[in-house]
């Protein structure tokens, strides 16, 4: 387990400006006592709490009668059982009727001067048109649709158009390689793929359609590709299969009646890496997920009408799903969609964006905060950030130095800093401060959100560690509305990964400490998942990618600590007999990983070694590799169980050089 953040004694009170600043809205929850009372009700009387919340925040075409059923023990959790609704109606129609001219999406393009505002009226028309196009391609309720797109409004239309028809989207992050895209399309059996000619990011073009074409060489289910013209570059076009987005849209009617679905019908699949095997298609359903998204934007980002909500994630990850698209739009907010990078054209980009659009809620990842902090204060100091009230962090543990910088330099000590902990599988944030209610400690995600009952377990015995000042693995002891319901086509795997490790609970895979004051500190993954810049990668997946290279016999991948990216990938490869290490082989192996997974999975270091540390029964002892790459070779512990303890010296030499 990587201990990234150690509990700290520092406590920051809620800035008085948030509670009674002139002209600012009063926070929805404005004291710890109020939070405590609401949280108690949410976990002790979930039917009452979530029944009320679901009626308050969502519009149902048919009301539910039963708030919840099933259990974590059985793995048959369901919420708002008889209820019917349509997500796009909740995210668009009701606001298009009440406030048609309100801006739903601010698209900040790759070039800062390329800003597109889309009103709720326009959003309804665009999503309707696209729904009709999808219908013409025979997409119906329950069908899976793959989306592989850059960060443009059309990517959001694509998700919402699927939701309008009751079709299930599977957004694949456009940084994934063609192999990864192919596997995800095949696992979901998608018939239609939505994409673009090219993407634009940081001033560069990205060959989106070429990657799709490569992937589609081996995807028997795909019948159609709908391609957006984003850059206008010349790209391959397969007649009969490929269709131009603008041509199809021009033919379509700008209204499409929504298909109401049951609360437990699937809304989307999102593939994520686990400790073993191929990526899992995490399946989220409709009512519970949308409620989690809306409730967390309301309470955790303290959303009030008129706010401008800016989440810097990509829609290809869960953070983009919940905090760019579904949460903000369900509340009728204005959401910012950001196509570029934090440093393009210069490291003021985020802060210029905040100043330009008068952003009130800003949400990013610790990696970005650390990188910008390194580049110096001048980039942030010159921007007017006074519109901000809540600044959030997500994706990995945030180290106290980065937290303090974010608080002082970006928040000016006047904003709530919310370190929000959650996962693809949890659907929405589960441990977090509430802006008006919690004093915060740098590095702590603080307290559970409504409906979440976290427990800390002894990893070996599974016994719950009660009271404060305890460290163990983090589990959740009762079901909540937005939790994933299954792994697509593999319910067994869902049970084995999340519900069976510690019977009757949901196992997060993360280690955690509850300090003496009850504050929760997330300490990182306890399984073979590596978190690089907030991107989740499985060591097993990277190892399989390396083994596909013709010269590799065996590989072992471990996470190292990295000041900038949190963790980084260290890969050890043993070559096949008769194959010699050669100049450039490490580059080739690195390329291999990029090709199979994607550029964000590039190993930081690759070591070609003669042997890996194994037990006598042949099991690779990654613990030893982990210690070596993290400079802890002096505390390797017992290595006598190794089949050949002498290889340790060679490994140390490979990583750290000759003494
Ligand atoms: C990690 C991203 C510490 C954690 C929303 C989790 C965090 C994994 C935090 C999920 C946080 C996320 N503090 N660690 N605030 N937020 N993590 O599925 O290890 O991409 O299990 O979801 O990120 O990553 P995923």
XYZ file of C-alpha atoms and ligand atoms in Angstrom:
684
model
C 0.000 0.000 0.000
C 1.387 3.434 -0.856
C 1.058 5.862 1.983
C 0.824 9.121 0.138
C -0.759 11.358 2.673
C -0.108 11.284 6.389
C -2.774 12.628 8.732
C -2.102 16.201 9.688
C -3.003 18.334 12.661
C -3.921 21.377 10.602
C -7.560 22.313 10.617
C -9.113 24.936 8.359
C -12.452 26.368 9.406
C -15.163 27.139 6.849
C -14.228 30.576 5.427
C -16.680 33.126 6.923
C -17.209 34.528 3.406
C -19.012 31.323 2.448
C -21.441 31.518 5.333
C -22.297 35.215 5.163
C -20.406 36.851 2.299
C -22.229 39.791 0.745
C -24.245 38.790 -2.266
C -23.360 35.104 -1.916
C -25.960 32.385 -1.478
C -26.220 30.678 1.888
C -24.790 27.152 1.657
C -27.372 24.357 1.501
C -25.781 22.834 4.571
C -24.269 25.456 6.827
C -23.127 23.668 9.959
C -21.601 20.370 10.942
C -24.634 19.645 13.119
C -26.961 20.091 10.159
C -24.781 17.755 8.086
C -24.707 15.197 10.873
C -28.479 15.256 11.222
C -29.022 14.844 7.500
C -26.399 12.119 7.221
C -27.948 10.187 10.128
C -31.316 10.284 8.434
C -29.803 9.296 5.092
C -28.253 6.117 6.474
C -30.825 5.231 9.132
C -33.966 6.091 7.170
C -32.816 5.900 3.571
C -36.353 5.357 2.300
C -37.483 8.635 3.731
C -34.330 10.619 2.909
C -33.806 9.404 -0.648
C -37.515 9.138 -1.412
C -37.857 12.845 -0.664
C -34.667 13.777 -2.474
C -35.633 11.798 -5.577
C -38.975 13.597 -5.725
C -37.345 16.968 -5.122
C -34.479 16.737 -7.616
C -35.815 14.493 -10.383
C -38.869 14.485 -12.616
C -40.539 11.090 -12.917
C -42.909 10.163 -15.711
C -44.229 7.460 -13.401
C -43.682 7.773 -9.647
C -41.852 5.065 -7.736
C -43.500 3.299 -4.836
C -40.571 1.407 -3.398
C -37.446 3.421 -2.613
C -35.039 0.510 -2.439
C -34.697 -3.229 -2.346
C -31.955 -5.831 -2.337
C -28.715 -5.924 -0.396
C -24.954 -5.946 -0.678
C -24.976 -9.527 0.551
C -27.151 -10.677 -2.325
C -25.856 -8.235 -4.940
C -29.389 -7.416 -6.103
C -29.537 -3.733 -5.181
C -32.308 -1.673 -6.845
C -33.637 1.847 -6.236
C -36.945 3.576 -7.026
C -38.286 0.327 -8.388
C -41.547 1.165 -10.142
C -40.377 4.612 -11.136
C -39.998 5.630 -14.754
C -38.103 8.588 -16.092
C -35.938 9.804 -18.922
C -32.525 11.214 -18.174
C -32.485 13.637 -21.097
C -35.846 15.059 -20.005
C -34.362 15.631 -16.569
C -31.187 17.155 -17.987
C -32.720 19.144 -20.824
C -36.476 19.399 -21.428
C -37.570 20.620 -18.060
C -34.971 23.418 -18.191
C -35.591 24.130 -21.889
C -39.216 24.753 -20.948
C -38.509 26.835 -17.821
C -35.379 28.718 -18.966
C -34.900 28.155 -22.722
C -32.311 30.896 -23.159
C -30.167 29.897 -20.242
C -26.743 28.634 -21.260
C -26.462 24.911 -20.670
C -22.951 24.365 -22.017
C -20.043 26.748 -22.378
C -17.598 25.088 -24.700
C -14.128 26.466 -24.232
C -12.332 25.185 -27.308
C -8.705 24.263 -27.605
C -7.918 27.821 -28.692
C -9.073 30.150 -25.903
C -10.896 32.431 -28.345
C -13.060 29.556 -29.580
C -15.963 29.677 -27.174
C -19.377 28.279 -28.026
C -22.396 28.814 -25.812
C -25.272 26.363 -26.117
C -28.615 27.272 -24.575
C -31.032 24.723 -23.165
C -33.305 25.316 -26.165
C -30.469 24.539 -28.544
C -29.429 21.561 -26.474
C -32.918 20.108 -26.780
C -32.899 20.615 -30.542
C -29.441 19.166 -31.075
C -30.019 16.174 -28.839
C -33.410 15.567 -30.448
C -31.919 15.682 -33.927
C -29.185 13.297 -32.980
C -31.696 10.972 -31.303
C -33.608 10.884 -34.564
C -30.414 10.146 -36.492
C -29.647 7.279 -34.128
C -33.190 6.018 -34.520
C -32.709 6.034 -38.281
C -29.704 3.784 -37.684
C -32.041 1.507 -35.794
C -30.714 2.305 -32.336
C -33.372 1.354 -29.825
C -33.882 1.092 -26.103
C -31.284 -1.203 -24.555
C -28.854 -1.074 -27.511
C -25.210 -0.299 -26.766
C -23.605 2.621 -28.557
C -19.878 3.404 -28.464
C -18.717 7.024 -28.255
C -15.089 7.887 -29.039
C -14.953 11.638 -29.292
C -12.972 14.741 -28.485
C -14.187 17.217 -25.881
C -16.768 18.983 -28.025
C -20.455 19.653 -27.311
C -21.384 16.895 -29.752
C -19.871 14.360 -27.342
C -22.369 15.532 -24.741
C -25.190 15.460 -27.298
C -24.185 11.896 -28.076
C -24.498 10.774 -24.486
C -27.812 12.552 -24.007
C -29.222 11.295 -27.315
C -28.557 7.729 -26.204
C -30.248 8.494 -22.915
C -33.223 9.993 -24.759
C -33.780 6.703 -26.574
C -33.034 4.512 -23.595
C -29.937 3.274 -25.417
C -26.828 2.536 -23.360
C -23.707 4.534 -24.082
C -20.177 3.365 -23.632
C -17.883 6.346 -23.848
C -14.296 5.350 -24.512
C -11.742 7.994 -23.523
C -10.237 9.267 -26.778
C -6.729 8.740 -25.419
C -7.194 4.972 -25.593
C -5.460 3.089 -28.391
C -7.249 1.285 -31.211
C -6.736 -2.065 -29.469
C -8.408 -0.799 -26.305
C -11.251 0.726 -28.294
C -11.753 -2.513 -30.224
C -11.940 -4.598 -27.053
C -14.473 -2.248 -25.476
C -16.638 -2.173 -28.592
C -16.569 -5.949 -28.787
C -17.324 -6.521 -25.133
C -20.379 -4.273 -25.407
C -21.348 -5.547 -28.857
C -21.939 -1.982 -30.084
C -23.518 -1.596 -33.528
C -22.968 2.124 -33.844
C -19.857 4.193 -33.095
C -19.937 7.967 -32.769
C -16.674 9.731 -33.446
C -14.971 12.691 -35.160
C -12.515 13.127 -38.000
C -9.882 14.425 -35.609
C -9.495 15.873 -32.146
C -7.663 19.034 -31.135
C -5.710 19.307 -27.938
C -2.936 21.648 -26.926
C -2.649 22.965 -30.484
C -2.202 19.521 -31.988
C -4.467 17.400 -34.126
C -5.298 13.895 -32.919
C -6.008 11.176 -35.447
C -9.320 10.077 -33.955
C -10.934 8.525 -37.037
C -7.767 6.659 -38.013
C -7.747 5.039 -34.589
C -11.408 4.105 -35.027
C -10.712 2.613 -38.456
C -7.886 0.553 -37.019
C -10.116 -0.678 -34.191
C -12.959 -1.487 -36.564
C -10.877 -3.991 -38.513
C -11.978 -6.500 -35.933
C -15.372 -5.501 -34.564
C -17.971 -7.704 -36.223
C -20.979 -6.031 -34.577
C -20.356 -2.483 -35.849
C -22.640 -1.441 -38.699
C -22.316 2.333 -38.704
C -19.902 5.074 -37.798
C -21.266 8.574 -37.433
C -18.413 11.022 -37.903
C -18.341 14.624 -36.786
C -16.333 17.061 -38.856
C -14.164 18.674 -36.197
C -11.030 19.806 -38.006
C -11.995 19.177 -41.625
C -8.784 17.277 -42.365
C -8.862 14.638 -45.012
C -9.681 11.345 -43.319
C -10.571 7.889 -44.617
C -14.268 7.290 -45.236
C -15.771 3.840 -45.686
C -18.841 4.183 -47.869
C -21.845 2.251 -46.598
C -20.512 2.123 -43.073
C -19.475 5.720 -42.374
C -21.867 8.659 -42.296
C -21.167 12.354 -41.882
C -22.727 13.763 -38.752
C -23.708 17.098 -40.368
C -25.359 15.412 -43.342
C -27.496 13.129 -41.196
C -28.351 15.915 -38.746
C -29.506 18.157 -41.576
C -32.159 15.585 -42.466
C -33.413 15.064 -38.922
C -36.329 16.661 -37.114
C -35.250 18.812 -34.134
C -37.716 17.205 -31.755
C -37.723 13.624 -30.612
C -40.115 12.200 -28.066
C -38.199 10.721 -25.134
C -38.398 7.042 -24.270
C -39.208 6.680 -20.613
C -37.361 3.847 -18.965
C -37.506 2.064 -15.661
C -35.341 3.457 -12.885
C -33.257 0.278 -12.987
C -32.769 0.201 -16.761
C -29.125 0.771 -17.700
C -27.961 4.302 -18.538
C -24.344 3.613 -19.449
C -21.346 1.328 -19.363
C -17.933 2.656 -18.520
C -14.907 0.418 -18.756
C -12.428 0.566 -15.950
C -9.321 -1.307 -14.916
C -9.296 -3.723 -12.042
C -6.508 -5.732 -10.503
C -6.946 -8.676 -12.816
C -8.053 -9.524 -16.302
C -9.539 -7.318 -18.957
C -11.231 -3.997 -18.176
C -14.689 -4.296 -16.694
C -17.791 -2.703 -18.165
C -19.145 -1.046 -15.049
C -22.894 -0.686 -15.484
C -24.862 2.208 -14.048
C -28.626 2.391 -14.028
C -30.917 5.358 -14.459
C -32.759 6.718 -11.406
C -30.208 6.046 -8.688
C -27.271 7.247 -10.746
C -28.963 10.477 -11.771
C -30.014 11.167 -8.204
C -26.441 10.665 -6.975
C -25.147 12.996 -9.675
C -27.700 15.733 -8.995
C -27.546 15.496 -5.200
C -23.769 15.674 -5.120
C -23.636 18.751 -7.354
C -26.242 20.401 -5.156
C -24.657 19.627 -1.797
C -20.957 19.049 -2.447
C -20.448 21.825 -4.980
C -23.165 23.805 -3.215
C -24.842 24.583 -6.500
C -27.177 27.580 -6.643
C -29.015 28.963 -9.672
C -26.736 31.224 -11.689
C -23.584 29.300 -10.821
C -21.082 28.378 -13.517
C -19.804 24.878 -12.895
C -16.436 23.973 -14.401
C -15.140 20.420 -14.187
C -11.868 19.991 -16.079
C -12.138 16.234 -16.579
C -12.692 14.433 -19.878
C -16.129 12.998 -20.635
C -14.330 9.708 -21.265
C -13.931 9.216 -17.516
C -16.570 8.925 -14.816
C -15.753 12.411 -13.501
C -16.776 13.860 -16.851
C -19.965 11.782 -16.953
C -21.141 12.842 -13.523
C -19.696 16.335 -13.079
C -19.636 17.773 -16.580
C -22.771 16.197 -17.979
C -25.347 14.515 -15.774
C -25.057 16.264 -12.411
C -24.916 19.895 -13.545
C -27.453 19.495 -16.353
C -29.918 17.653 -14.117
C -29.959 20.772 -11.946
C -30.295 23.104 -14.942
C -26.828 24.553 -14.370
C -24.378 26.043 -16.828
C -21.563 23.566 -17.280
C -18.160 24.244 -18.837
C -16.724 21.778 -21.337
C -12.985 22.275 -21.709
C -11.231 20.923 -24.774
C -7.649 21.918 -24.003
C -4.906 21.330 -21.444
C -3.938 23.244 -18.275
C -0.840 24.692 -19.952
C -2.043 25.605 -23.433
C -1.290 28.215 -24.620
C 0.297 28.990 -21.249
C -0.040 27.918 -17.600
C -2.693 30.604 -16.924
C -5.232 28.690 -18.987
C -7.358 27.353 -16.116
C -7.337 30.670 -14.301
C -8.081 32.685 -17.434
C -11.016 30.365 -17.991
C -12.270 30.958 -14.446
C -11.965 34.728 -14.831
C -13.489 34.819 -18.307
C -16.585 32.773 -17.482
C -16.884 33.849 -13.825
C -16.717 30.250 -12.736
C -18.145 29.554 -9.283
C -17.217 25.869 -8.912
C -13.933 24.545 -10.220
C -12.966 20.867 -10.169
C -9.667 19.304 -11.208
C -7.121 16.622 -10.284
C -4.127 16.806 -7.932
C -1.738 16.109 -10.827
C -2.805 19.304 -12.556
C -2.552 21.248 -9.296
C 0.955 19.919 -8.646
C 2.100 20.669 -12.182
C 0.763 24.217 -12.089
C 2.196 24.851 -8.639
C 5.615 23.901 -9.970
C 5.366 26.390 -12.800
C 5.159 29.276 -10.367
C 2.597 31.598 -8.804
C 2.686 34.345 -11.404
C 0.379 32.402 -13.699
C -2.376 32.315 -11.143
C -1.680 35.570 -9.286
C -2.503 37.753 -12.260
C -6.040 36.353 -12.728
C -9.213 37.513 -11.028
C -10.565 34.404 -9.338
C -13.026 36.172 -7.067
C -16.054 34.419 -8.596
C -14.980 31.062 -7.131
C -16.723 29.610 -4.075
C -15.916 25.899 -4.206
C -12.733 24.325 -5.563
C -12.558 20.566 -5.782
C -9.980 17.858 -6.224
C -10.501 14.295 -7.401
C -8.812 11.176 -8.689
C -5.955 10.527 -6.312
C -4.803 11.489 -2.860
C -3.843 15.159 -2.736
C -0.650 15.876 -0.858
C -0.899 18.646 1.766
C 1.523 20.936 -0.137
C -0.669 20.858 -3.229
C -3.794 21.255 -1.098
C -2.356 24.342 0.643
C -1.325 25.896 -2.648
C -4.773 25.293 -4.147
C -6.387 26.800 -1.075
C -4.136 29.854 -0.878
C -3.364 30.644 -4.481
C -6.549 29.601 -6.229
C -9.074 29.844 -3.395
C -7.330 32.852 -1.754
C -8.348 31.274 1.541
C -11.932 32.313 0.708
C -13.255 29.129 -0.876
C -14.224 25.701 0.270
C -11.655 23.125 -0.815
C -13.433 19.836 -1.372
C -11.179 16.796 -1.656
C -13.718 14.405 -3.098
C -13.198 10.663 -2.953
C -15.091 8.292 -5.217
C -14.737 5.782 -8.065
C -16.195 4.809 -11.420
C -18.161 2.180 -9.526
C -19.592 4.537 -6.908
C -21.176 6.741 -9.603
C -20.835 9.900 -7.565
C -18.730 11.287 -4.712
C -18.882 9.247 -1.510
C -16.451 10.856 0.955
C -16.079 14.646 0.944
C -16.399 17.867 2.839
C -19.565 19.942 2.351
C -18.591 23.579 1.714
C -20.504 25.250 4.526
C -20.332 22.439 7.037
C -16.870 20.994 7.495
C -13.616 22.307 8.798
C -11.058 20.657 6.523
C -7.643 19.087 6.925
C -5.249 19.120 3.969
C -5.173 15.647 2.455
C -8.381 14.436 4.049
C -11.601 13.740 2.169
C -13.164 14.195 5.636
C -16.642 12.664 6.042
C -19.123 10.433 4.205
C -21.677 11.928 1.864
C -25.377 11.246 2.379
C -26.281 7.583 2.244
C -22.693 6.402 2.620
C -21.692 4.326 5.618
C -17.927 3.810 5.374
C -16.241 1.176 7.484
C -12.553 0.455 7.918
C -11.628 -3.219 8.039
C -8.620 -5.203 9.037
C -7.426 -6.339 5.615
C -6.593 -9.867 6.739
C -9.421 -10.769 9.105
C -12.079 -8.499 7.637
C -12.995 -7.424 11.158
C -14.311 -3.874 11.382
C -11.930 -1.494 13.130
C -14.191 0.586 15.295
C -13.553 4.003 16.730
C -11.004 6.579 15.665
C -7.286 6.401 14.977
C -7.502 3.257 12.829
C -6.029 2.247 9.488
C -7.189 -0.554 7.232
C -9.098 -1.101 4.011
C -12.152 0.937 3.141
C -15.539 -0.646 2.578
C -19.110 0.672 2.501
C -21.605 -1.212 4.592
C -24.902 -0.405 2.912
C -26.161 0.232 -0.593
C -26.529 3.778 -1.964
C -28.472 4.997 -5.008
C -25.661 5.630 -7.508
C -23.604 2.488 -6.950
C -22.818 0.345 -10.003
C -25.254 -2.559 -10.279
C -23.156 -5.062 -12.167
C -20.282 -5.658 -14.560
C -21.657 -5.925 -18.072
C -22.336 -9.559 -18.926
C -20.352 -10.677 -15.920
C -22.250 -10.402 -12.673
C -19.921 -12.948 -11.119
C -17.017 -10.639 -11.573
C -18.991 -7.840 -9.947
C -19.652 -10.011 -6.928
C -16.089 -11.303 -6.761
C -14.518 -7.874 -7.058
C -16.740 -5.743 -4.894
C -19.181 -7.686 -2.766
C -17.495 -10.964 -1.893
C -14.084 -9.879 -0.550
C -15.704 -8.681 2.706
C -19.143 -10.264 2.771
C -22.072 -7.907 3.112
C -20.058 -4.821 2.198
C -18.876 -3.006 -0.928
C -15.073 -3.193 -1.065
C -13.415 -0.094 -2.530
C -9.909 -1.483 -3.094
C -8.472 1.535 -1.241
C -6.718 1.762 2.076
C -7.871 4.411 4.535
C -7.197 5.928 7.932
C -9.786 7.441 10.254
C -7.771 9.834 12.382
C -8.358 10.713 16.023
C -11.034 13.268 15.057
C -12.892 10.929 12.730
C -11.480 12.452 9.519
C -11.015 9.972 6.693
C -7.707 9.954 4.784
C -7.595 7.834 1.634
C -4.228 6.132 1.312
C -4.350 4.694 -2.193
C -5.059 1.329 -3.733
C -4.325 -1.857 -1.894
C -4.723 -3.993 -5.022
C -2.734 -4.122 -8.250
C -4.178 -0.923 -9.603
C -1.819 1.959 -10.322
C -3.057 5.517 -10.345
C -1.028 7.669 -12.727
C -2.174 11.294 -12.862
C -5.581 10.129 -11.726
C -5.773 7.519 -14.508
C -6.532 4.058 -13.279
C -4.385 1.299 -14.750
C -4.016 -2.317 -13.872
C -0.565 -3.830 -13.578
C -1.916 -7.001 -15.176
C -3.059 -5.115 -18.271
C 0.325 -3.462 -18.754
C 2.068 -6.787 -18.239
C -0.130 -8.442 -20.880
C 0.690 -5.611 -23.277
C 4.430 -6.181 -22.765
C 4.164 -9.917 -23.211
C 2.594 -9.367 -26.618
C 5.985 -8.101 -27.772
C 7.853 -10.891 -29.582
C 10.967 -10.628 -27.443
C 9.368 -10.627 -23.991
C 9.009 -13.858 -22.034
C 7.726 -12.439 -18.803
C 6.924 -9.067 -17.313
C 6.138 -7.533 -13.946
C 4.794 -4.043 -13.441
C 4.667 -2.071 -10.211
C 3.786 1.463 -9.180
C 6.502 3.842 -8.080
C 5.994 7.125 -6.254
C 6.183 10.243 -8.355
C 6.099 13.853 -7.196
C 4.110 14.989 -10.183
C 1.892 12.126 -11.305
C 1.315 10.556 -7.880
C 2.332 7.146 -9.085
C 4.256 6.089 -12.167
C 4.785 2.822 -13.981
C 7.947 0.767 -13.567
C 8.089 -2.276 -15.828
C 10.450 -5.231 -15.558
C 10.806 -7.467 -18.595
C 12.620 -10.780 -19.037
C 13.500 -11.631 -22.595
C 12.932 -14.934 -24.353
C 15.894 -17.310 -24.577
C 18.274 -16.394 -27.394
C 17.067 -12.819 -27.490
C 19.581 -10.218 -26.430
C 18.865 -6.838 -24.943
C 19.568 -4.218 -27.564
C 19.696 -0.461 -27.911
C 16.242 0.878 -28.341
C 14.469 -2.207 -27.029
C 13.116 -0.286 -24.054
C 11.667 2.298 -26.457
C 10.070 -0.457 -28.460
C 8.524 -1.945 -25.341
C 7.254 1.437 -24.325
C 5.646 1.863 -27.735
C 4.098 -1.544 -27.342
C 2.269 -0.407 -24.202
C 1.146 2.796 -25.896
C -0.180 0.788 -28.802
C -2.087 -1.731 -26.726
C -3.469 0.611 -24.066
C -2.797 4.248 -24.894
C -0.189 6.990 -24.431
C -1.231 7.698 -20.842
C -0.069 4.184 -19.873
C 3.520 4.737 -21.009
C 5.941 3.276 -18.432
C 8.280 5.779 -16.844
C 11.057 3.199 -16.645
C 11.562 -0.166 -18.304
C 14.199 -2.541 -16.996
C 15.284 -5.518 -19.037
C 16.358 -8.122 -16.453
C 17.418 -11.750 -16.455
C 14.922 -12.934 -13.911
C 12.064 -11.770 -11.702
C 11.795 -12.334 -7.964
C 9.681 -15.455 -7.545
C 8.625 -17.718 -4.758
C 9.498 -21.382 -5.054
C 6.047 -21.995 -6.453
C 6.736 -19.458 -9.195
C 4.658 -16.538 -7.953
C 6.160 -13.124 -8.751
C 6.803 -11.144 -5.577
C 5.889 -7.648 -6.696
C 6.311 -6.375 -3.154
C 10.071 -6.662 -3.613
C 10.030 -4.817 -6.928
C 7.859 -2.110 -5.433
C 10.301 -1.558 -2.601
C 13.264 -1.455 -4.954
C 11.758 1.130 -7.295
C 10.722 3.273 -4.358
C 14.249 3.294 -2.931
C 13.380 1.050 -0.001
C 15.827 -1.689 -0.942
C 17.289 -1.600 2.542
C 14.031 -2.811 4.050
C 13.045 -5.637 1.727
C 12.051 -7.860 4.624
C 12.280 -11.598 4.377
C 13.636 -12.636 0.989
C 14.469 -16.180 1.988
C 11.205 -17.430 0.475
C 12.515 -16.462 -2.957
C 13.482 -19.323 -5.225
C 16.718 -17.478 -5.943
C 17.485 -14.721 -3.419
C 20.635 -13.770 -5.312
C 18.645 -12.059 -8.054
C 17.721 -9.229 -5.703
C 21.172 -7.693 -6.051
C 20.819 -7.741 -9.840
C 17.425 -6.075 -9.665
C 18.735 -3.326 -7.394
C 21.543 -2.763 -9.833
C 19.159 -2.639 -12.785
C 17.066 0.042 -11.086
C 19.645 2.088 -9.203
C 22.867 1.307 -11.065
C 26.038 -0.207 -9.685
C 26.966 0.856 -6.151
C -8.553 7.160 -6.339
C -12.250 8.612 -10.201
C -7.658 9.707 -2.854
C -8.871 5.943 -5.484
C -13.389 9.435 -9.608
C -10.045 5.314 -6.208
C -8.789 9.076 -4.737
C -9.707 5.590 -7.650
C -9.613 10.221 -4.645
C -10.924 5.627 -8.537
C -9.380 11.138 -3.566
C -10.231 9.039 -6.356
N -8.391 10.830 -2.697
N -7.825 8.828 -3.842
N -10.071 12.256 -3.421
N -10.495 10.161 -5.666
N -9.191 8.379 -5.822
O -12.541 4.972 -10.998
O -7.766 5.081 -5.471
O -11.049 6.652 -12.156
O -10.192 3.942 -5.950
O -12.662 7.313 -10.370
O -9.054 6.868 -7.626
O -10.580 6.010 -9.843
P -11.716 6.199 -10.938
